Tab-separated table of C-alpha atoms in Angstrom:
chain	number	residue	atom	x	y	z
A	74	MET	CA	122.005	-1.428	39.548
A	75	GLN	CA	118.533	-1.635	37.872
A	76	THR	CA	117.389	2.014	39.110
A	77	ASN	CA	120.722	3.415	37.318
A	78	SER	CA	119.525	1.400	34.080
A	79	LEU	CA	116.010	3.074	34.395
A	80	ARG	CA	117.718	6.476	34.655
A	81	TRP	CA	119.320	5.953	31.290
A	82	VAL	CA	116.260	4.289	29.311
A	83	PHE	CA	113.558	6.517	30.318
A	84	PRO	CA	114.848	9.795	28.297
A	85	PHE	CA	115.266	7.745	25.036
A	86	VAL	CA	111.387	6.695	25.306
A	87	ALA	CA	110.241	9.750	26.257
A	88	LEU	CA	112.172	11.189	23.043
A	89	ILE	CA	110.911	8.471	21.003
A	90	VAL	CA	107.203	9.057	22.087
A	91	GLY	CA	107.461	12.929	21.385
A	92	VAL	CA	108.559	12.294	17.802
A	93	VAL	CA	105.887	10.071	16.986
A	94	GLY	CA	103.255	12.142	18.821
A	95	PHE	CA	104.762	15.290	16.731
A	96	MET	CA	104.665	13.412	13.586
A	97	GLY	CA	100.932	12.207	14.132
A	98	ILE	CA	99.828	15.711	14.995
A	99	ASN	CA	101.423	16.980	12.029
A	100	ALA	CA	99.667	14.596	9.714
A	101	ILE	CA	96.335	15.249	10.908
A	102	ALA	CA	96.805	19.015	10.889
A	103	GLN	CA	98.028	18.896	7.210
A	104	GLU	CA	95.326	20.332	4.969
A	105	PRO	CA	94.652	18.194	1.933
A	106	GLU	CA	96.138	19.528	-1.565
A	107	LYS	CA	92.607	19.229	-3.388
A	108	LYS	CA	89.318	20.257	-2.201
A	109	GLU	CA	86.327	18.063	-3.229
A	110	VAL	CA	83.720	20.313	-4.999
A	111	ILE	CA	79.972	19.047	-5.041
A	112	ASP	CA	77.150	20.309	-7.359
A	113	THR	CA	74.153	21.719	-5.744
A	114	ARG	CA	72.198	22.741	-8.514
A	115	PRO	CA	68.730	20.771	-8.737
A	116	THR	CA	68.160	18.268	-11.347
A	117	VAL	CA	65.320	18.714	-13.938
A	118	GLN	CA	63.893	16.559	-16.578
A	119	VAL	CA	63.118	18.094	-20.130
A	120	GLU	CA	61.743	17.024	-23.210
A	121	PRO	CA	61.802	18.780	-26.518
A	122	VAL	CA	58.695	20.355	-27.853
A	123	ALA	CA	57.518	20.238	-31.739
A	124	ALA	CA	54.610	21.850	-33.295
A	125	ASN	CA	52.143	19.382	-35.278
A	126	ASP	CA	49.115	19.495	-36.912
A	127	HIS	CA	46.021	18.739	-34.906
A	128	GLN	CA	42.524	17.324	-35.985
A	129	VAL	CA	39.791	18.770	-33.541
A	130	ILE	CA	37.595	16.193	-32.387
A	131	ILE	CA	34.097	17.660	-31.016
A	132	ASN	CA	32.282	15.616	-28.504
A	133	SER	CA	28.419	16.074	-27.525
A	134	TYR	CA	25.677	14.126	-26.052
A	135	GLY	CA	21.965	13.764	-27.113
A	136	GLU	CA	19.032	11.502	-27.168
A	137	VAL	CA	18.045	9.018	-30.002
A	138	LYS	CA	14.758	10.371	-31.762
A	139	PRO	CA	12.629	9.133	-34.342
A	140	LEU	CA	12.680	10.972	-37.708
A	141	GLU	CA	8.885	11.104	-37.389
A	142	SER	CA	6.255	9.856	-35.461
A	143	THR	CA	2.643	9.209	-36.829
A	144	GLN	CA	-0.741	9.382	-35.308
A	145	LEU	CA	-2.491	6.696	-37.192
A	146	SER	CA	-5.997	7.237	-38.097
A	147	ALA	CA	-8.953	5.544	-40.096
A	148	GLN	CA	-9.861	7.205	-43.400
A	149	VAL	CA	-12.931	5.243	-43.726
A	150	SER	CA	-15.813	4.034	-41.252
A	151	GLY	CA	-16.515	0.348	-40.729
A	152	GLU	CA	-15.997	-2.789	-38.554
A	153	VAL	CA	-12.432	-4.038	-37.966
A	154	LEU	CA	-12.160	-7.610	-39.265
A	155	SER	CA	-8.440	-8.187	-38.728
A	156	TRP	CA	-5.083	-7.058	-37.828
A	157	HIS	CA	-1.629	-7.743	-38.266
A	158	PRO	CA	0.353	-10.165	-35.820
A	159	ASN	CA	3.114	-7.409	-35.347
A	160	PHE	CA	0.458	-4.701	-34.995
A	161	VAL	CA	0.720	-4.491	-31.199
A	162	ALA	CA	2.854	-2.097	-28.874
A	163	GLY	CA	6.581	-2.832	-29.489
A	164	GLY	CA	6.013	-4.727	-32.888
A	165	ILE	CA	7.924	-3.882	-35.964
A	166	VAL	CA	6.081	-3.641	-39.242
A	167	ALA	CA	7.657	-3.221	-42.668
A	168	ARG	CA	6.637	-0.292	-45.037
A	169	GLY	CA	3.434	-1.222	-46.852
A	170	GLU	CA	2.233	-4.052	-44.842
A	171	THR	CA	-1.346	-4.178	-44.020
A	172	LEU	CA	-1.773	-3.187	-40.086
A	173	PHE	CA	-5.638	-4.053	-40.065
A	174	THR	CA	-8.673	-4.294	-42.354
A	175	ILE	CA	-12.197	-2.696	-42.264
A	176	GLU	CA	-15.251	-4.327	-43.473
A	177	LYS	CA	-15.413	-3.990	-47.507
A	178	ASP	CA	-19.150	-4.698	-48.539
A	179	ASN	CA	-20.360	-1.012	-48.622
A	180	TYR	CA	-16.996	0.187	-50.397
A	181	GLU	CA	-17.347	-2.356	-52.745
A	182	ALA	CA	-20.728	-1.789	-53.752
A	183	ALA	CA	-20.011	2.067	-53.939
A	184	VAL	CA	-17.380	1.130	-56.500
A	185	LEU	CA	-19.827	-0.881	-58.509
A	186	VAL	CA	-22.398	2.048	-58.667
A	187	ALA	CA	-19.763	4.272	-59.552
A	188	GLU	CA	-18.570	2.258	-62.590
A	189	ALA	CA	-22.323	2.034	-63.611
A	190	GLU	CA	-22.782	5.747	-63.449
A	191	ILE	CA	-19.808	5.828	-65.890
A	192	ALA	CA	-21.329	3.682	-68.085
A	193	ARG	CA	-24.503	5.728	-68.207
A	194	ALA	CA	-22.448	8.899	-68.501
A	195	GLN	CA	-20.539	7.500	-71.549
A	196	ALA	CA	-23.786	6.499	-73.370
A	197	GLY	CA	-25.253	9.730	-73.099
A	198	LEU	CA	-21.974	11.268	-74.375
A	199	ILE	CA	-22.025	8.894	-77.287
A	200	GLU	CA	-25.594	9.560	-78.126
A	201	GLU	CA	-25.103	13.469	-77.958
A	202	GLN	CA	-21.919	13.317	-79.923
A	203	ALA	CA	-24.137	11.434	-82.552
A	204	GLN	CA	-26.836	14.305	-82.875
A	205	ALA	CA	-24.224	16.590	-82.890
A	206	GLN	CA	-23.001	15.195	-86.200
A	207	VAL	CA	-26.532	14.763	-87.416
A	208	ALA	CA	-26.943	18.598	-87.171
A	209	ALA	CA	-23.622	19.579	-88.333
A	210	ASP	CA	-24.512	17.241	-91.659
A	211	GLU	CA	-27.703	19.147	-91.853
A	212	ALA	CA	-25.761	22.626	-91.586
A	213	LYS	CA	-23.475	21.535	-94.335
A	214	ARG	CA	-26.323	21.219	-96.676
A	215	PHE	CA	-27.945	24.527	-96.367
A	216	PRO	CA	-24.741	26.797	-95.698
A	217	SER	CA	-26.322	29.813	-96.185
A	218	LYS	CA	-28.711	29.459	-93.291
A	219	ALA	CA	-27.403	30.513	-89.760
A	220	ARG	CA	-27.316	27.979	-87.155
A	221	THR	CA	-26.825	28.411	-83.443
A	222	ASP	CA	-24.577	26.415	-81.178
A	223	LEU	CA	-27.655	25.110	-79.493
A	224	PHE	CA	-28.802	23.795	-82.896
A	225	LEU	CA	-25.589	21.977	-83.458
A	226	ARG	CA	-25.701	20.583	-79.995
A	227	LYS	CA	-22.447	21.939	-78.546
A	228	PRO	CA	-23.933	22.576	-75.006
A	229	GLN	CA	-25.480	19.194	-74.895
A	230	VAL	CA	-22.007	17.429	-75.708
A	231	LEU	CA	-20.290	19.551	-72.971
A	232	SER	CA	-22.815	18.547	-70.607
A	233	ALA	CA	-22.642	14.975	-71.539
A	234	GLN	CA	-18.571	15.199	-71.281
A	235	ALA	CA	-19.064	16.720	-67.894
A	236	SER	CA	-21.157	14.081	-66.645
A	237	VAL	CA	-18.473	11.369	-67.520
A	238	LYS	CA	-15.811	13.425	-65.819
A	239	SER	CA	-17.718	13.266	-62.784
A	240	ALA	CA	-18.843	9.682	-62.593
A	241	GLN	CA	-15.098	9.175	-63.129
A	242	ALA	CA	-14.331	11.250	-60.073
A	243	ALA	CA	-16.910	9.333	-58.356
A	244	LEU	CA	-15.365	6.087	-59.275
A	245	LYS	CA	-11.844	7.030	-58.029
A	246	ARG	CA	-13.298	8.301	-54.434
A	247	ALA	CA	-15.192	5.188	-54.554
A	248	GLN	CA	-12.086	3.006	-55.186
A	249	ARG	CA	-9.963	4.964	-52.727
A	250	ASP	CA	-12.455	4.330	-50.165
A	251	LEU	CA	-11.924	0.589	-50.747
A	252	ASP	CA	-8.332	0.821	-50.780
A	253	ASN	CA	-8.311	2.656	-47.472
A	254	CYS	CA	-10.063	-0.539	-45.716
A	255	GLU	CA	-6.707	-2.086	-45.693
A	256	VAL	CA	-4.768	0.465	-43.585
A	257	THR	CA	-1.207	-0.105	-44.342
A	258	ALA	CA	2.199	1.073	-42.670
A	259	PRO	CA	3.778	4.241	-44.133
A	260	TYR	CA	7.068	3.123	-43.611
A	261	ASP	CA	9.092	0.804	-41.455
A	262	ALA	CA	7.889	1.406	-38.242
A	263	LEU	CA	7.899	0.585	-34.575
A	264	VAL	CA	4.238	0.182	-33.022
A	265	ILE	CA	4.257	2.352	-30.052
A	266	SER	CA	0.382	2.012	-29.331
A	267	ARG	CA	-2.882	0.376	-30.810
A	268	ASN	CA	-6.213	1.415	-29.834
A	269	VAL	CA	-8.180	-0.887	-32.056
A	270	GLY	CA	-9.219	-4.359	-31.829
A	271	VAL	CA	-11.647	-6.950	-34.016
A	272	GLY	CA	-15.058	-6.278	-33.912
A	273	GLN	CA	-14.343	-2.798	-33.223
A	274	PHE	CA	-16.287	-0.030	-35.180
A	275	VAL	CA	-14.168	2.739	-36.292
A	276	THR	CA	-15.103	6.281	-37.671
A	277	MET	CA	-13.743	8.277	-40.153
A	278	GLY	CA	-10.446	10.286	-38.610
A	279	SER	CA	-10.516	8.308	-35.361
A	280	GLN	CA	-7.067	7.578	-33.853
A	281	VAL	CA	-6.083	4.082	-33.957
A	282	ALA	CA	-2.391	3.664	-33.195
A	283	GLU	CA	1.150	5.514	-32.923
A	284	LEU	CA	3.711	4.629	-34.896
A	285	ASN	CA	7.486	5.701	-34.998
A	286	ASN	CA	9.837	5.766	-37.913
A	287	ILE	CA	12.449	3.308	-37.973
A	288	GLU	CA	14.202	3.669	-41.234
A	289	THR	CA	15.974	7.112	-39.934
A	290	ALA	CA	16.863	8.236	-36.438
A	291	GLU	CA	17.916	11.781	-35.498
A	292	VAL	CA	20.034	12.875	-32.505
A	293	ILE	CA	20.274	16.582	-31.624
A	294	ILE	CA	23.334	17.393	-29.825
A	295	PRO	CA	24.406	20.979	-28.021
A	296	ILE	CA	27.582	22.540	-29.414
A	297	ALA	CA	29.206	24.937	-26.694
A	298	GLY	CA	30.478	28.203	-27.656
A	299	PHE	CA	34.040	27.094	-27.209
A	300	ASP	CA	33.377	24.226	-29.590
A	301	SER	CA	31.609	26.122	-32.115
A	302	VAL	CA	34.703	28.203	-33.153
A	303	PHE	CA	35.898	24.988	-34.252
A	304	LEU	CA	33.206	23.775	-36.512
A	305	PRO	CA	34.118	23.302	-40.306
A	306	GLU	CA	32.575	25.710	-42.598
A	307	ARG	CA	30.575	22.959	-44.283
A	308	ILE	CA	28.938	20.546	-41.370
A	309	LYS	CA	26.383	18.815	-43.560
A	310	GLY	CA	27.421	15.324	-44.675
A	311	ILE	CA	30.239	15.051	-41.898
A	312	THR	CA	30.431	11.498	-40.608
A	313	ALA	CA	29.676	11.191	-36.787
A	314	THR	CA	30.414	8.352	-34.551
A	315	ILE	CA	27.799	7.492	-32.130
A	316	ILE	CA	28.770	5.909	-28.815
A	317	GLN	CA	26.459	3.758	-26.880
A	318	LYS	CA	27.874	3.286	-23.094
A	319	GLY	CA	27.126	0.791	-20.711
A	320	LEU	CA	27.461	-3.078	-20.200
A	321	ASN	CA	26.898	-3.588	-23.824
A	322	SER	CA	28.702	-0.760	-25.303
A	323	PHE	CA	29.009	-0.323	-29.083
A	324	THR	CA	29.681	2.254	-31.728
A	325	ARG	CA	27.575	3.370	-35.098
A	326	GLU	CA	28.101	5.617	-37.685
A	327	GLY	CA	25.842	8.624	-38.262
A	328	VAL	CA	25.843	11.654	-40.650
A	329	ILE	CA	25.362	15.551	-39.605
A	330	ASP	CA	22.230	16.656	-41.283
A	331	ARG	CA	21.872	20.262	-40.653
A	332	ASP	CA	22.167	23.177	-38.103
A	333	LEU	CA	18.944	23.728	-36.215
A	334	GLY	CA	19.959	27.528	-37.096
A	335	ILE	CA	19.015	28.867	-33.582
A	336	VAL	CA	20.823	29.709	-30.153
A	337	ASP	CA	19.147	28.436	-27.096
A	338	ASN	CA	18.289	31.317	-24.930
A	339	ALA	CA	18.901	29.661	-21.470
A	340	THR	CA	22.201	27.672	-22.492
A	341	ARG	CA	23.681	29.908	-25.304
A	342	MET	CA	24.365	26.825	-27.401
A	343	SER	CA	23.563	25.878	-30.908
A	344	SER	CA	22.346	22.493	-31.978
A	345	LEU	CA	23.245	20.158	-34.904
A	346	VAL	CA	21.308	17.454	-36.090
A	347	VAL	CA	22.979	13.946	-36.588
A	348	ARG	CA	20.978	11.354	-38.524
A	349	ILE	CA	21.501	7.470	-37.876
A	350	GLU	CA	20.035	5.068	-40.715
A	351	ASP	CA	18.582	1.758	-39.945
A	352	PRO	CA	18.721	2.666	-36.016
A	353	TYR	CA	17.451	-0.818	-35.417
A	354	GLY	CA	19.535	-2.863	-37.322
A	355	LEU	CA	17.087	-4.392	-39.556
A	356	LYS	CA	18.969	-4.310	-42.621
A	357	ASN	CA	22.551	-3.482	-41.719
A	358	ILE	CA	22.843	-6.310	-39.060
A	359	GLN	CA	24.298	-3.893	-36.612
A	360	PRO	CA	23.235	-3.178	-32.717
A	361	ALA	CA	20.148	-1.485	-31.974
A	362	ILE	CA	19.996	2.139	-30.815
A	363	LYS	CA	16.823	2.369	-29.334
A	364	PHE	CA	14.925	5.711	-29.080
A	365	GLY	CA	15.135	7.656	-25.932
A	366	SER	CA	18.940	6.288	-25.755
A	367	TYR	CA	21.275	8.738	-24.502
A	368	VAL	CA	24.401	8.700	-26.572
A	369	GLN	CA	27.817	10.072	-27.303
A	370	VAL	CA	28.451	11.913	-30.605
A	371	ASN	CA	32.017	12.559	-31.724
A	372	PHE	CA	32.968	14.223	-35.200
A	373	ALA	CA	36.062	15.830	-36.674
A	374	GLY	CA	36.036	19.515	-36.451
A	375	ALA	CA	38.624	21.967	-38.094
A	376	MET	CA	42.168	21.151	-38.646
A	377	LEU	CA	44.678	23.145	-36.407
A	378	ASN	CA	48.029	23.973	-37.876
A	379	ASN	CA	51.295	24.172	-35.964
A	380	ILE	CA	50.109	23.591	-32.601
A	381	TYR	CA	51.654	22.300	-29.432
A	382	ARG	CA	50.019	19.707	-27.380
A	383	LEU	CA	51.129	19.475	-23.784
A	384	PRO	CA	49.660	17.664	-20.301
A	385	GLN	CA	47.685	19.995	-18.524
A	386	ALA	CA	49.823	19.416	-15.504
A	387	LEU	CA	52.675	21.243	-17.110
A	388	VAL	CA	50.426	24.463	-17.719
A	389	ASN	CA	49.885	26.374	-14.640
A	390	ASN	CA	48.223	29.959	-15.017
A	391	GLN	CA	48.892	29.969	-18.773
A	392	THR	CA	52.806	29.364	-18.131
A	393	VAL	CA	55.398	26.819	-18.625
A	394	TRP	CA	58.894	26.282	-17.566
A	395	VAL	CA	61.881	25.677	-20.290
A	396	VAL	CA	65.426	25.582	-19.633
A	397	ASN	CA	67.335	28.213	-21.738
A	398	GLU	CA	70.877	27.939	-23.129
A	399	ASN	CA	72.573	29.105	-20.176
A	400	GLN	CA	70.523	25.907	-18.207
A	401	GLU	CA	68.700	28.513	-16.137
A	402	LEU	CA	64.859	27.965	-15.699
A	403	GLU	CA	62.625	30.564	-17.829
A	404	PRO	CA	58.912	30.812	-17.720
A	405	ARG	CA	56.826	31.305	-20.810
A	406	LYS	CA	53.414	32.799	-21.104
A	407	VAL	CA	51.745	30.566	-23.540
A	408	THR	CA	48.153	30.767	-25.444
A	409	VAL	CA	45.988	27.990	-24.890
A	410	ILE	CA	43.031	27.491	-27.696
A	411	ARG	CA	41.637	24.393	-26.765
A	412	GLU	CA	41.463	21.711	-24.145
A	413	GLU	CA	40.781	18.027	-25.348
A	414	GLY	CA	41.117	15.163	-22.415
A	415	GLU	CA	44.368	15.495	-20.482
A	416	TYR	CA	45.987	17.868	-22.756
A	417	PHE	CA	46.320	21.666	-23.907
A	418	TYR	CA	46.740	22.715	-27.127
A	419	ILE	CA	49.071	25.991	-27.478
A	420	SER	CA	49.143	28.000	-30.613
A	421	SER	CA	52.047	30.487	-29.104
A	422	GLY	CA	54.661	31.138	-26.575
A	423	LEU	CA	56.809	28.160	-27.346
A	424	ASN	CA	59.400	27.557	-30.079
A	425	ALA	CA	60.488	24.570	-31.962
A	426	ASP	CA	63.151	22.412	-29.731
A	427	ASP	CA	62.353	24.404	-26.783
A	428	LYS	CA	63.570	22.188	-23.627
A	429	LEU	CA	60.122	21.896	-21.699
A	430	VAL	CA	60.555	21.058	-17.852
A	431	ILE	CA	58.589	18.103	-16.923
A	432	THR	CA	59.849	17.771	-13.353
A	433	LEU	CA	60.160	21.294	-11.752
A	434	PRO	CA	62.251	21.686	-8.430
A	435	GLU	CA	60.294	22.461	-4.942
A	436	TYR	CA	60.573	26.444	-5.461
A	437	PRO	CA	61.195	27.198	-9.155
A	438	GLN	CA	62.634	30.884	-9.902
A	439	LYS	CA	63.637	32.518	-13.143
A	440	GLY	CA	67.182	32.365	-13.851
A	441	MET	CA	67.717	29.401	-11.424
A	442	GLN	CA	70.475	27.243	-12.345
A	443	VAL	CA	69.653	23.618	-13.431
A	444	LYS	CA	71.416	20.616	-14.594
A	445	ILE	CA	69.443	18.204	-16.857
A	446	ALA	CA	69.044	14.556	-15.947
A	447	GLY	CA	70.952	12.328	-18.156
A	448	VAL	CA	73.071	15.042	-19.679
A	449	ALA	CA	76.732	15.370	-18.458
A	450	ALA	CA	77.427	18.667	-16.591
A	451	LYS	CA	79.567	21.140	-18.557
A	452	PRO	CA	82.602	23.090	-17.209
A	453	GLU	CA	81.645	26.144	-15.438
A	454	SER	CA	83.307	29.459	-14.841
A	455	SER	CA	84.989	29.801	-11.261
A	456	GLU	CA	82.362	32.739	-10.514
A	457	THR	CA	79.547	30.078	-11.263
A	458	SER	CA	81.263	27.256	-9.620
A	459	THR	CA	81.770	29.532	-6.049
A	460	SER	CA	77.860	30.363	-6.172
A	461	ASN	CA	76.657	26.933	-6.920
A	462	THR	CA	78.740	24.525	-4.968
A	463	GLN	CA	80.013	23.925	-1.414
A	464	GLN	CA	83.493	22.956	-0.164
A	465	LEU	CA	84.312	19.903	2.369
């Protein structure tokens, strides 16, 4: 009985299983009505470019030197009696201060002798002038009689006048020698060396010290050829910034004084001279720039108009990449006229509002379709979509 029931149930079960399997296979095999499209164009970042005016900054280096250095010498001979406390190596003395003194006795005596000679010469002149007056009166009483210049004592008066002038000149020399017994600083000075001491006998013309002028310092800076084309037409009077680097770095101001007017045979560079007033900061209370220091000098050059400034990393072999209106990569040849720091300054090859690519694909090609980061993709034609998409 049970066997007969199974014979009737089994065909129905098989039929149901077959129908369910057919429906499953049909569902799996059915293709989706829509295909998902994926954009495979590389993404790039762009920035618009704009032309601006740029002030060129010229940078150079040089050594600080004194405007003048003096080998100080004695102008009279004698024994040194005293010297200024700051008249030592490294000391600073002011203009007009007495550096050392020389014994004056002989020179004071010479002044007295010269004054006596002037008095004697003036007395002789007065006497001769009186005798000449007498001779002139006598000549008036006898106008018809000829009188010579010797009778009128004209030569004698001239000789007496010459004696007065000679005595006056001797007094000036004696007074000058007396004044030179006190040797003074010709300017605010840094004493480099001193070769004289108390009790030492110095002779006329002997070198006694070396002084450096600290009222004004100079820095000679070389200007390379690529910088010289950006020099302004008039350089005299341009303000320059003096930078002292190191642990105690600071800046000072200077002024371009002149062009040396020559080109160095070895480096083919020209040179400018920058002056620094009061380099040791005695009057303006600023940091001292010592002689021999190596400093950086910056100053404003020419003004460049309508110039594009780009990071050097974006310029390769005078070429940059832009995205055109069709969102395609396009290489542009540019003209780099100057480099400053991390930037190139470009005069031509770009247009205002060009979309400069700042993140390039790995292998950029001219005409490569790209999409711009942060910008919604535009609808594309079926031909374009077929070439830049893949289907799943």
